[in-house]
Coordinates of C-alpha atoms in Angstrom, one line a residue:
X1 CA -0.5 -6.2 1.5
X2 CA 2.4 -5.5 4.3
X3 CA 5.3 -6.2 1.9
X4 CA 8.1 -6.0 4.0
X5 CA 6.5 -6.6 7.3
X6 CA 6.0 -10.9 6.7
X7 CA 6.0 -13.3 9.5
X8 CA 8.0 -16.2 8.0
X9 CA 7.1 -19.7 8.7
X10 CA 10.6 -21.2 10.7
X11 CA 9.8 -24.1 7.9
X12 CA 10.1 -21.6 5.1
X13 CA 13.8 -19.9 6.3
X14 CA 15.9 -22.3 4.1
X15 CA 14.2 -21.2 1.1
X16 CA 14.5 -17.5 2.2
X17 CA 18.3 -18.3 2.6
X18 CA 19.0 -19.8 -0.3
X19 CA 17.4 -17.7 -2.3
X20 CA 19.7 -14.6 -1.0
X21 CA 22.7 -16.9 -1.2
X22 CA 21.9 -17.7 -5.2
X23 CA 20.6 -14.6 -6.5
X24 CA 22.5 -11.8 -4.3
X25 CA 25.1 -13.4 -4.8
X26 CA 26.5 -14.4 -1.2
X27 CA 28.2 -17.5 0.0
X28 CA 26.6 -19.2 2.9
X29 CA 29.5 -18.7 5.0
X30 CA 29.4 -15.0 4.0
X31 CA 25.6 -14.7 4.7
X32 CA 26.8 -16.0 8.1
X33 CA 29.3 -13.7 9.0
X34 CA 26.8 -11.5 7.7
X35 CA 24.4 -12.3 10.4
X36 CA 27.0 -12.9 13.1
X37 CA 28.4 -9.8 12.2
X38 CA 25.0 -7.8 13.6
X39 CA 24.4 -9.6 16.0
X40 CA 27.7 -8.7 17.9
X41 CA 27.3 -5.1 17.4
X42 CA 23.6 -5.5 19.1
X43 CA 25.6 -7.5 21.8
X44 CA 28.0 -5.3 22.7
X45 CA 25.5 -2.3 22.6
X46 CA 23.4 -4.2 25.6
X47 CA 26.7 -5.2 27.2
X48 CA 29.6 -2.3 26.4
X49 CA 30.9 -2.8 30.2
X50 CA 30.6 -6.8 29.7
X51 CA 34.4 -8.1 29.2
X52 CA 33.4 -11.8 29.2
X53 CA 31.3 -13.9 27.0
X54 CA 30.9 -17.6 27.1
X55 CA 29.2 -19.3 24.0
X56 CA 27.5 -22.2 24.1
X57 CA 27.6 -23.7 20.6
X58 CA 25.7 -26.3 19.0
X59 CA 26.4 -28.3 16.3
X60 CA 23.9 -26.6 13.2
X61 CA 24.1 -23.4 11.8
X62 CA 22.9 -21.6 14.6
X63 CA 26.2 -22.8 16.4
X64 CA 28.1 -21.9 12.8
X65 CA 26.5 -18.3 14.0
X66 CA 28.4 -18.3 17.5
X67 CA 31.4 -19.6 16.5
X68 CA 31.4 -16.3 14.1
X69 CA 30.5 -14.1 17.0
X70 CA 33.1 -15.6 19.6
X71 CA 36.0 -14.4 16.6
X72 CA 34.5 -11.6 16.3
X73 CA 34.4 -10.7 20.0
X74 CA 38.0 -12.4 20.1
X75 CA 39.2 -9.6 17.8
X76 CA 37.3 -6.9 19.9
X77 CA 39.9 -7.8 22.4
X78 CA 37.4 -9.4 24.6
X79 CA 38.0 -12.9 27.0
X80 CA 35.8 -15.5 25.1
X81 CA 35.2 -19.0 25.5
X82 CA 33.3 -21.5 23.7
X83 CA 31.6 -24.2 24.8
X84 CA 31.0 -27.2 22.0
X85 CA 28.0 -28.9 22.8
X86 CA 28.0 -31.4 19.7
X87 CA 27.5 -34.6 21.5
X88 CA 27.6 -36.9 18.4
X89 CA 25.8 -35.0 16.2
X90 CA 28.1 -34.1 13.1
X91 CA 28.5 -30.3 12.5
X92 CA 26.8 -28.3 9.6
X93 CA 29.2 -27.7 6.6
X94 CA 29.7 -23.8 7.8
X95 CA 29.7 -24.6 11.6
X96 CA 32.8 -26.9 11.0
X97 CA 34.5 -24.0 9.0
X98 CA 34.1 -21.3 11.9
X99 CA 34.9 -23.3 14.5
X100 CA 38.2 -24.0 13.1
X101 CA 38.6 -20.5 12.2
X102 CA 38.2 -19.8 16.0
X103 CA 40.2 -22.6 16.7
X104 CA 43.2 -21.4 14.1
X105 CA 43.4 -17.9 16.0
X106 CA 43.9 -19.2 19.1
X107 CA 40.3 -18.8 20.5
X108 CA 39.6 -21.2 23.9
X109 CA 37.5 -23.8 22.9
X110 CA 36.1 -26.3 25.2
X111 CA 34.0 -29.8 24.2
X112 CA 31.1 -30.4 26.8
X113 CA 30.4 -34.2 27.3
X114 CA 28.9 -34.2 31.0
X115 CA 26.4 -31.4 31.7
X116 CA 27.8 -31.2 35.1
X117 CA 31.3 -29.8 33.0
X118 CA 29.7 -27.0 31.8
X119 CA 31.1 -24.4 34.1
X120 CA 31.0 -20.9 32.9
X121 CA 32.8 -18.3 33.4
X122 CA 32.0 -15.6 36.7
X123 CA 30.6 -12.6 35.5
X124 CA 30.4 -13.9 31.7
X125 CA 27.5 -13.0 29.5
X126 CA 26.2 -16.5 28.0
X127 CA 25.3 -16.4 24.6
X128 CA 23.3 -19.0 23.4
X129 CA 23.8 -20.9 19.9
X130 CA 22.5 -24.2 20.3
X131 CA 19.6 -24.5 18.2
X132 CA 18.2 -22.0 15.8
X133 CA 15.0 -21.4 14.6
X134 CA 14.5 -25.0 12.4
X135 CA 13.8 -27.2 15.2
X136 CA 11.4 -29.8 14.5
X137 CA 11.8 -31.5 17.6
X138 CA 11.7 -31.1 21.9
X139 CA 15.0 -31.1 23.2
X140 CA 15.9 -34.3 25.8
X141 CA 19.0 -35.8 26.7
X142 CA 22.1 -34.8 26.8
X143 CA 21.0 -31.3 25.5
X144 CA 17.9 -30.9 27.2
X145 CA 19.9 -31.4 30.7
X146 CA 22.4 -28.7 29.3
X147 CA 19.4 -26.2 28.7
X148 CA 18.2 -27.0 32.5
X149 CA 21.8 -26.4 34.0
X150 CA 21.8 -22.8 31.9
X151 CA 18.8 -22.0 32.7
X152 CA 19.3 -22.6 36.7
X153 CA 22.3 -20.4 36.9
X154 CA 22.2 -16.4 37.3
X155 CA 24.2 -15.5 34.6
X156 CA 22.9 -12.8 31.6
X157 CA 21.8 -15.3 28.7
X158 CA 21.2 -14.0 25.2
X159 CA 19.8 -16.1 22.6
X160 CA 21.0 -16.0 19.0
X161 CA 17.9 -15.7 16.4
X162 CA 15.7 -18.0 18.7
X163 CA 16.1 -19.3 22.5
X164 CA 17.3 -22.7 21.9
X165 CA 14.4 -25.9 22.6
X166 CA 11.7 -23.5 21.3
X167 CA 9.8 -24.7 18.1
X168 CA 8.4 -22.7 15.8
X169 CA 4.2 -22.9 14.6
X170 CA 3.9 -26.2 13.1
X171 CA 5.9 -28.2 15.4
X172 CA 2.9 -29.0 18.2
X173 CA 3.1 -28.3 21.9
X174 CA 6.9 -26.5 23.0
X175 CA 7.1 -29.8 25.8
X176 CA 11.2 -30.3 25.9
X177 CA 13.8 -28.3 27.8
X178 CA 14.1 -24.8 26.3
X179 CA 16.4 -21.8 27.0
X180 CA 15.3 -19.1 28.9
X181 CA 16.9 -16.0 27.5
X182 CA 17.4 -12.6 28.7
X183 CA 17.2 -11.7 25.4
X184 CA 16.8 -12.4 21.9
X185 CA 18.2 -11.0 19.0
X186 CA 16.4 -12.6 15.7
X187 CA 17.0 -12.0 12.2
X188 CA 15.7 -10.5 9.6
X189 CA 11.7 -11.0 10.7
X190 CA 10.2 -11.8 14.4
X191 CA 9.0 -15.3 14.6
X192 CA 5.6 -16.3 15.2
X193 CA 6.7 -17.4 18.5
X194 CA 7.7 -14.3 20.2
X195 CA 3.7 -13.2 19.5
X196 CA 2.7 -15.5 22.2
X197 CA 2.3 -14.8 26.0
X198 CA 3.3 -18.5 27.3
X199 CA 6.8 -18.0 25.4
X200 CA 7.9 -14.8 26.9
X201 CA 9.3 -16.6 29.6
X202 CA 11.9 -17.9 26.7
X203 CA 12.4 -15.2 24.1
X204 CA 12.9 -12.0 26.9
X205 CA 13.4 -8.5 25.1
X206 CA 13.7 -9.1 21.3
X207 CA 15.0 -7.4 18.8
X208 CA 14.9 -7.6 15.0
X209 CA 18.2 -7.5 12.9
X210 CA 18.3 -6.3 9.5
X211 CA 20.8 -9.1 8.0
X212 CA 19.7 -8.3 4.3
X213 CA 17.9 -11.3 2.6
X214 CA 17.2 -10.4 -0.6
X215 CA 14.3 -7.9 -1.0
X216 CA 12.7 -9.8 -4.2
X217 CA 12.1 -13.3 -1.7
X218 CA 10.9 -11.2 1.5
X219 CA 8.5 -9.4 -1.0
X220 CA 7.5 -12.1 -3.5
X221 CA 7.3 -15.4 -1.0
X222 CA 3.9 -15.6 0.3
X223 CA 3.0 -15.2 3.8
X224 CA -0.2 -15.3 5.8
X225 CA 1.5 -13.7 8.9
X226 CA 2.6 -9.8 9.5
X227 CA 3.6 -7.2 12.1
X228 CA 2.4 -3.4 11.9
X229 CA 4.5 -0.3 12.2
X230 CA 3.8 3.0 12.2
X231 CA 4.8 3.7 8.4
X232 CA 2.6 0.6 7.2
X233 CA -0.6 2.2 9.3
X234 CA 0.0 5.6 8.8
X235 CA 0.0 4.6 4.7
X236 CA -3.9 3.9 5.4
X237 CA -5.2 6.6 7.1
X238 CA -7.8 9.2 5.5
X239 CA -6.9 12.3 5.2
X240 CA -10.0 14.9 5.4
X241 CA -9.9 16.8 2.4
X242 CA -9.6 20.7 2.9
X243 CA -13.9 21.2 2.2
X244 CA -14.7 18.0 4.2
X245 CA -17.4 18.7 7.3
X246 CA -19.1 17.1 10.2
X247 CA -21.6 15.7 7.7
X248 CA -19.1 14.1 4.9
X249 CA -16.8 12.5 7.6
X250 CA -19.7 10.7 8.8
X251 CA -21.9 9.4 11.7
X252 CA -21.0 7.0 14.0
X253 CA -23.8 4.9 16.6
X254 CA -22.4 3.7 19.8
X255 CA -24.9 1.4 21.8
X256 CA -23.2 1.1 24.7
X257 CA -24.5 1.0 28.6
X258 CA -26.9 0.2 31.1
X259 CA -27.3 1.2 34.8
X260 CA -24.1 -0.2 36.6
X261 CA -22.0 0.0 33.5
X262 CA -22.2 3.5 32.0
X263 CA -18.5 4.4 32.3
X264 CA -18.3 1.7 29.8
X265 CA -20.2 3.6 27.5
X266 CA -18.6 7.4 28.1
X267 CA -14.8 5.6 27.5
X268 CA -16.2 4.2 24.5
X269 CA -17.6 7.7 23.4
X270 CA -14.3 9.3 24.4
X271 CA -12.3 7.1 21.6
X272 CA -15.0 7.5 18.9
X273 CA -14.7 11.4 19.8
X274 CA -11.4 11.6 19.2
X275 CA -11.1 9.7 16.0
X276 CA -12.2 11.7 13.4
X277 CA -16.0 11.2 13.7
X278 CA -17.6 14.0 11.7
X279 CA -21.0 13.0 14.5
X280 CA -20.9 10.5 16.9
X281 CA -24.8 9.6 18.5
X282 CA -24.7 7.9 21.5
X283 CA -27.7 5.1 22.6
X284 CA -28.0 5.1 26.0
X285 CA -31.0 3.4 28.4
X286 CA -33.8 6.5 28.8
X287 CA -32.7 7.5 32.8
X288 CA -28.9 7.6 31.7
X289 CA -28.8 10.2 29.2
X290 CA -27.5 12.7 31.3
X291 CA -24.5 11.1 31.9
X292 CA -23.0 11.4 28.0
X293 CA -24.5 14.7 28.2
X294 CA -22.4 15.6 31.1
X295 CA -19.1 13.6 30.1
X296 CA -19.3 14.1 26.2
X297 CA -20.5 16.8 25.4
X298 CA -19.6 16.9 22.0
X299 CA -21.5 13.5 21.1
X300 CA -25.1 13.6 20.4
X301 CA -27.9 11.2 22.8
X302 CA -30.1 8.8 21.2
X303 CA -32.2 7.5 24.4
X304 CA -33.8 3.7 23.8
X305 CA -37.3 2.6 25.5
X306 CA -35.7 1.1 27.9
X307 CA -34.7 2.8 31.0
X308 CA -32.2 1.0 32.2
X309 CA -31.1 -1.4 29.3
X310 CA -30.7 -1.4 25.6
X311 CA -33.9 -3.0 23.8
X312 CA -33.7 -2.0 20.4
X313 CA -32.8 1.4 18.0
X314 CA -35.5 2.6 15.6
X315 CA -33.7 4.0 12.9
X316 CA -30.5 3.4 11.9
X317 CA -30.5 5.4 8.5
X318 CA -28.3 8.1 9.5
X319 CA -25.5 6.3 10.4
X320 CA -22.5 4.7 8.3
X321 CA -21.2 2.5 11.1
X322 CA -22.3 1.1 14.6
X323 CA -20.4 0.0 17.5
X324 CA -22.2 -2.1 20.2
X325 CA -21.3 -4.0 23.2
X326 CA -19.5 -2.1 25.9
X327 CA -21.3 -2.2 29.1
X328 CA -25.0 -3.0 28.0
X329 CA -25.2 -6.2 29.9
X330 CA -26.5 -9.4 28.8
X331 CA -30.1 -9.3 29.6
X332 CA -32.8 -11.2 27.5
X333 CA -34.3 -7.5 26.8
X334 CA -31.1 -6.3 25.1
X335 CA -30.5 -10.2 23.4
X336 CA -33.5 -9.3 21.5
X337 CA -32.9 -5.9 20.6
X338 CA -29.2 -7.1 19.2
X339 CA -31.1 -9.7 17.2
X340 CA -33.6 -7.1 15.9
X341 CA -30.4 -5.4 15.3
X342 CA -28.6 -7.8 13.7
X343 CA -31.3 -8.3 11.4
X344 CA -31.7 -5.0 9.6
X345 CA -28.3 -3.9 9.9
X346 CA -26.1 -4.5 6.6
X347 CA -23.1 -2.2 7.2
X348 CA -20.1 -1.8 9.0
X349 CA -20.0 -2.6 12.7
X350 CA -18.2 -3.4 15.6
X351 CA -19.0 -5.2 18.8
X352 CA -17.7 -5.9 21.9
X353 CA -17.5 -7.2 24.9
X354 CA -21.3 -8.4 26.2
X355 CA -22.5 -8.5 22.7
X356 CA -20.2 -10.9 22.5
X357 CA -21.3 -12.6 24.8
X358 CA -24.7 -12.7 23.6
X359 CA -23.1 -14.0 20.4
X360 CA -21.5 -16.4 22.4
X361 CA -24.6 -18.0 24.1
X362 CA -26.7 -17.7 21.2
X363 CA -25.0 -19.4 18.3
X364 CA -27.8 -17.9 15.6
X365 CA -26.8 -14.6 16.1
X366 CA -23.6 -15.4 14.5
X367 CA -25.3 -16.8 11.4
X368 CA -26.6 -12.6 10.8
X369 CA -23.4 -10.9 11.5
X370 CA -22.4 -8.8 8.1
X371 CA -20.0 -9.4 6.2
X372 CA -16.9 -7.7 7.4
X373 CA -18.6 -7.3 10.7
X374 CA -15.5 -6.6 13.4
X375 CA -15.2 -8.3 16.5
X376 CA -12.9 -7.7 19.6
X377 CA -12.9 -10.0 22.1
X378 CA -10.5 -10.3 24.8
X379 CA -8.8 -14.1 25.2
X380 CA -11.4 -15.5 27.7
X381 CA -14.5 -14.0 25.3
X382 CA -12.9 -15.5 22.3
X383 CA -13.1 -18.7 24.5
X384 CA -16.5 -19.0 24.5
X385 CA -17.1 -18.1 20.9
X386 CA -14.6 -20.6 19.8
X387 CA -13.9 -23.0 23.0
X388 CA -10.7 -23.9 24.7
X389 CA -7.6 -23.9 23.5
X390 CA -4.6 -26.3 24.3
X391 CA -2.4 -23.2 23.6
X392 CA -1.1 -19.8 21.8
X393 CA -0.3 -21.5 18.4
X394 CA -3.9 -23.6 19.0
X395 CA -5.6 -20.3 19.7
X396 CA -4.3 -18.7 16.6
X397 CA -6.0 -21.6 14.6
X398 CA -9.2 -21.5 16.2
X399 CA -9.0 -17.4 15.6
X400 CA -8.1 -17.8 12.1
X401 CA -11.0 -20.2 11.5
X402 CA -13.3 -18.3 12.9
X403 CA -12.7 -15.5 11.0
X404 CA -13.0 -17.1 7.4
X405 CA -15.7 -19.1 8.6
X406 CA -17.6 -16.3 9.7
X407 CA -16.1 -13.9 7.1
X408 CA -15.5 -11.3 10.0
X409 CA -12.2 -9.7 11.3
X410 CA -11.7 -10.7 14.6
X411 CA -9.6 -8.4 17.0
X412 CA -8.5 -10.6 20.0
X413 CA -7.3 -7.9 22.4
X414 CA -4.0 -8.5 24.2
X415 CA 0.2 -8.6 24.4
X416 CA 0.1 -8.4 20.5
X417 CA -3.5 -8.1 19.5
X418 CA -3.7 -9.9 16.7
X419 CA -6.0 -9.2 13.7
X420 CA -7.6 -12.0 11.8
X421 CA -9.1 -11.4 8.6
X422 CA -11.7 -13.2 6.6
X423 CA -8.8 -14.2 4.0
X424 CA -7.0 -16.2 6.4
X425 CA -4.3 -13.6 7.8
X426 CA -3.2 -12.2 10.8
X427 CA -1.8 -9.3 11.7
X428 CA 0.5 -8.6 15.1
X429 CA 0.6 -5.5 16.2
X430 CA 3.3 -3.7 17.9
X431 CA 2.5 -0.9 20.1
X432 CA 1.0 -0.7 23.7
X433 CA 2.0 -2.0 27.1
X434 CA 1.1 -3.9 30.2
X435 CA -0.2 -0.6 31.6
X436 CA -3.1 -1.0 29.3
X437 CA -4.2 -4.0 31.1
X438 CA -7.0 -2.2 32.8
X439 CA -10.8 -2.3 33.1
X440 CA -12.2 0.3 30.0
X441 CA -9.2 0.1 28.0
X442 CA -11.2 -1.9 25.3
X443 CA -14.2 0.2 25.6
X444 CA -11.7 2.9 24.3
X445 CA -10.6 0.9 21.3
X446 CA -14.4 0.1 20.5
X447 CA -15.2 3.6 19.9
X448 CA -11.7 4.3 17.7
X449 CA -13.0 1.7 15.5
X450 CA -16.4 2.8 15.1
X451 CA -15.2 5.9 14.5
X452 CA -12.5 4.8 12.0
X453 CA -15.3 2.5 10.3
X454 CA -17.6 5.5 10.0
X455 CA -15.6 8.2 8.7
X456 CA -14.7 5.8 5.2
X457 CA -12.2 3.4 6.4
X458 CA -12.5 -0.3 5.3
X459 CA -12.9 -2.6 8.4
X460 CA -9.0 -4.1 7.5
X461 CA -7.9 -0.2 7.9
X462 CA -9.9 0.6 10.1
X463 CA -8.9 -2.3 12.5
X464 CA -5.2 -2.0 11.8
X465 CA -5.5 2.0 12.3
X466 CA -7.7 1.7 15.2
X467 CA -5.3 -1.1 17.4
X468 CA -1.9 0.5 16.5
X469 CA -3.0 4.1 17.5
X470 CA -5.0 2.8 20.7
X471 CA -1.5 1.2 21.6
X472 CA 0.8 4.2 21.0
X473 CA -1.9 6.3 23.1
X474 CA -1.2 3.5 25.8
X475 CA 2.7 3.9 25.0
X476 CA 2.0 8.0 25.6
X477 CA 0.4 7.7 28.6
X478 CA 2.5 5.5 29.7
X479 CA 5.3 7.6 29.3
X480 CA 3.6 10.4 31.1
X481 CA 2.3 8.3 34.1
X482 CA 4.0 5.3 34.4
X483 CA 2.3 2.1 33.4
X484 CA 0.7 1.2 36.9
X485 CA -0.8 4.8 36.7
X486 CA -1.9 4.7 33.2
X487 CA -5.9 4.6 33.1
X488 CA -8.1 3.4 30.3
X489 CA -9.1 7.6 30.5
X490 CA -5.6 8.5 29.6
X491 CA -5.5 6.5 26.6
X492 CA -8.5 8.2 25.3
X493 CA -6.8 11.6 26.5
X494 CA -3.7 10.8 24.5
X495 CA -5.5 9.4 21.2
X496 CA -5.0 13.4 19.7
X497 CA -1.4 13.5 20.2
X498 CA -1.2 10.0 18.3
X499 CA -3.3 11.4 15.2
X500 CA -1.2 13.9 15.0
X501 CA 2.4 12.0 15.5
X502 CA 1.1 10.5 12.4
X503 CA 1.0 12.6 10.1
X504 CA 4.3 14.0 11.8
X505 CA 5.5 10.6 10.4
X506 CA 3.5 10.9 6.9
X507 CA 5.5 14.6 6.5
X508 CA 8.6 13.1 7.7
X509 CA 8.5 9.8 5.4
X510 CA 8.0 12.3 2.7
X511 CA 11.1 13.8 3.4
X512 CA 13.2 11.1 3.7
X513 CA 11.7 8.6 2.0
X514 CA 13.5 5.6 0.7
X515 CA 16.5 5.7 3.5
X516 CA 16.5 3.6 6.6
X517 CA 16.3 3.9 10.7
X518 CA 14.8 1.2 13.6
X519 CA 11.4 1.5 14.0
X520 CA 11.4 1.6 18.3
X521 CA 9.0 1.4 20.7
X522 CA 10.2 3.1 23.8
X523 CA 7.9 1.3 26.5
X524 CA 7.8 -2.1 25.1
X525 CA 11.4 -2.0 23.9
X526 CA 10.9 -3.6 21.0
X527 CA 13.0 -3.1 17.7
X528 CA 12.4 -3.0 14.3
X529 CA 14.0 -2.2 10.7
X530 CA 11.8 -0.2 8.5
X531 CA 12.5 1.7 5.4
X532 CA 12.6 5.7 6.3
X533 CA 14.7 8.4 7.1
X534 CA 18.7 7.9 7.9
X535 CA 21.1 7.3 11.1
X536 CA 22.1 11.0 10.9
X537 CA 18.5 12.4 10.4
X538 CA 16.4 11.2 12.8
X539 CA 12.9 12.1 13.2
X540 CA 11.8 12.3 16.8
X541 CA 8.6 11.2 17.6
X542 CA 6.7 8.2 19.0
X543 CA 7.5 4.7 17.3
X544 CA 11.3 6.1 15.7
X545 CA 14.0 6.8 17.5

């Protein structure tokens, strides 16, 4: 399991809390400076020529948290101003403790009881402290119009563990006024939230901030939710052993095109060749052979009957894993040689894109998927396996199901491609970028896995491997060409350099193990805490900064 990389339920944060505060121990009020304390530093890193911040406090312990962070800015010599925005709620415990404290030292503090008095300052950075992650409920009224006037002006907002008005995974439909940061600075964990395109709109650039809960709760306390890094992946790959060869790191099948789609089937072949395949065999429709030959040279050509179409593979002995789907088209011809597939075939496999959607129209073919069988649809193919879903937090559900029901991992491709496991977890991962949102990009990732699945990996491992490397090779070429030039091609082209900025990283962990930097993608921008190397030490190379 992914120890220290949980997913918290927002319902479960109290516990987490109050665990820290009895057995660390920590006062509440000092677990809040705590928190407050970080989350200033981060602020004044994004904002070191900003010299005014107005905070907009509410009355919980999220506004306890800005109260904290307008002192704190107070005694950085900055111009500050509070805005209370209590109505008649009665303020937490600690809130009512720091806002005196800012109070006492003379900080400018100014009660909001008309939206339309909310003026803040020119030039100010708005920091927003309304609500925390614990909301159980949409925002209206009084609040709710607050949100709206914030969220109409120009100003910079950044949003304090959670942009206020949005709920976390168990609270329904996100149908109240909610804040639309700039950015967001969460602690300790992302929420399940920031995972989900219809939110980015809210949450902006997030980061994560280590505020040290104890390490016995965020290891012990169950979870059914995680995010990858580099140094949880990297823990799981194989390495060949000095006297391994072409026929111990085994043989991977690729089914994959038919006449109009065969690029389909040489990007696939691409990310299986460059995946640590000891052979990959590619089965190809009879008058398209040449084109692997041509493209691929490395990979070896199985021709089917068919001419033009797949229809069915005659011996699948040799191989330890099969990968099917991109670009063979949907025709009754190939629906029957999947089923004759499907029906002989015990071991590992991946499919994707049409044989999905043969799946999809056919609901029997489901019934003789393996065990452990790996599926990667994209949204709008998960659709029709699973039907329609009202939205991101519905669509996890469905994909969770699915995947116990059918005892599958399912891969849905995406912002975040999630991984969902027969046992009922998922798995977020964090690399790639919107570059990779082109045609063949999945037909890349199709072949990793096959390739991952053949040469010993399980299909958890060889899932998690196979999306976190196929993102960084999208971060790589990325950073080479710029994300509107990036090419599905290039990720396969840049899959080499990942393998090998991994074990980079398994060398380096080994070095300086047991100390601590941010985990950091450069083209998504996201940041993380993860145990390895130091401040001083840092290991250059993609995913650490």
């Amino acid at each position: 399991m992914l120890k220290n990389n949980k997913i918290f339920k927002t319902s479960d944060l109290q516990k987490l809390d109050k665990y820290t505060i009895e057995n660390e121990p920590v006062t509440s009020l000092d677990l809040m400076e705590r928190a407050a304390t970080v989350f200033t530093e981060k602020l004044l890193i994004f904002f070191p020529n900003s010299h005014i911040f107005n905070i907009l406090a509410g009355s919980g312990n999220n506004g306890g948290d800005g109260y904290v962070v307008a002192r704190l800015l107070c005694q950085n010599g900055l111009n500050v101003k509070v805005f209370g925005l209590h109505e008649n709620d009665h303020l937490s415990p600690d809130c009512a403790v720091n806002r005196e404290r800012f109070i006492n030292m003379g900080g400018c503090y100014i009660e909001v009881k008309n939206p339309d008095n909310l003026q803040p300052d020119e030039n100010s950075v708005l920091v927003d402290a309304i609500f925390g992650a614990g909301l159980n409920r949409p925002v209206t009224g009084f609040l709710g119009d607050i949100i709206r006037r914030i969220n109409g002006l120009s100003h910079p907002v950044v949003a304090i563990d959670m942009p206020s008005g949005l709920m976390g995974e168990d609270n329904g439909e996100n149908n109240g006024a909610i804040i639309k940061a700039d950015y967001t600075f969460t602690f300790q964990f992302p929420k399940l939230a920031f995972m989900f395109p219809e939110n980015v709109v809210y949450v902006g650039h997030w980061e994560v901030l280590d505020i040290r809960l104890h390490p016995v709760i965020l290891r012990e306390y169950p979870a059914a939710y995680y995010y990858l890094t580099e140094e949880v992946v990297t823990s799981r790959l194989l390495i060949p052993a000095k006297f391994s060869h072409k026929g111990t790191l085994g043989n991977t099948l690729l089914i994959v095109g038919s006449y109009s789609m065969m690029g389909a089937a040489v990007l696939a072949a691409k990310g299986a060749i460059r995946s640590g395949t000891g052979l990959l065999s590619v089965h190809v429709p009879r008058k398209l052979k040449e084109m692997i030959h041509l493209s691929v040279p490395e990979a070896l050509v199985e021709v089917d009957r068919n001419e033009f179409c797949f229809s069915g593979v005659d011996n699948l002995s040799r191989f330890q894993a099969v990968g099917i789907g991109s670009g063979i088209g949907t025709s009754p011809v190939t629906a029957e040689g999947i089923r004759q597939l499907l029906s002989v075939w015990r071991g590992k496999i991946v499919l994707d894109a049409d044989a999905l959607n043969l799946l999809a129209a056919d609901s029997g073919l489901l019934e003789l998927l393996p065990d452990g069988a790996v599926l990667t649809p994209h949204p709008k193919e998960f659709e029709r396996l699973a039907g329609k879903s009202v939205n991101d937090f519905d669509r996890l559900n469905k994909l969770s199901t699915f995947a116990r029901l059918h005892q599958v991992y399912v891969v849905l491709k995406g912002a975040h491609t999630i991984i969902a496991t027969p046992e009922g977890e998922c798995y977020f991962n964090m690399t790639g970028n919107p570059g990779m949102a082109k045609g063949g990009a999945g037909d890349v990732l199709t072949g990793v896995i096959a390739a991952l699945l053949a040469s010993g990996h399980s299909p958890l491992d060889a899932t998690m491997i196979g999306v976190y490397a196929h993102g960084l090779a999208g971060d790589l070429a990325a950073e080479e060409q710029g994300m509107r030039g990036t090419r599905a091609g290039d990720i396969a082209d840049k899959l080499g350099w990942v393998w090998k900025k991994m074990e980079t990283y398994n060398m380096a962990k080994q070095r300086y193990k047991d100390e601590k930097v941010i985990f950091y993608n450069r083209v998504s921008g996201i940041s993380i805490p993860v145990c390895f190397g130091t401040e001083k030490e840092r290991v250059d190379h993609a995913g650490v900064s």
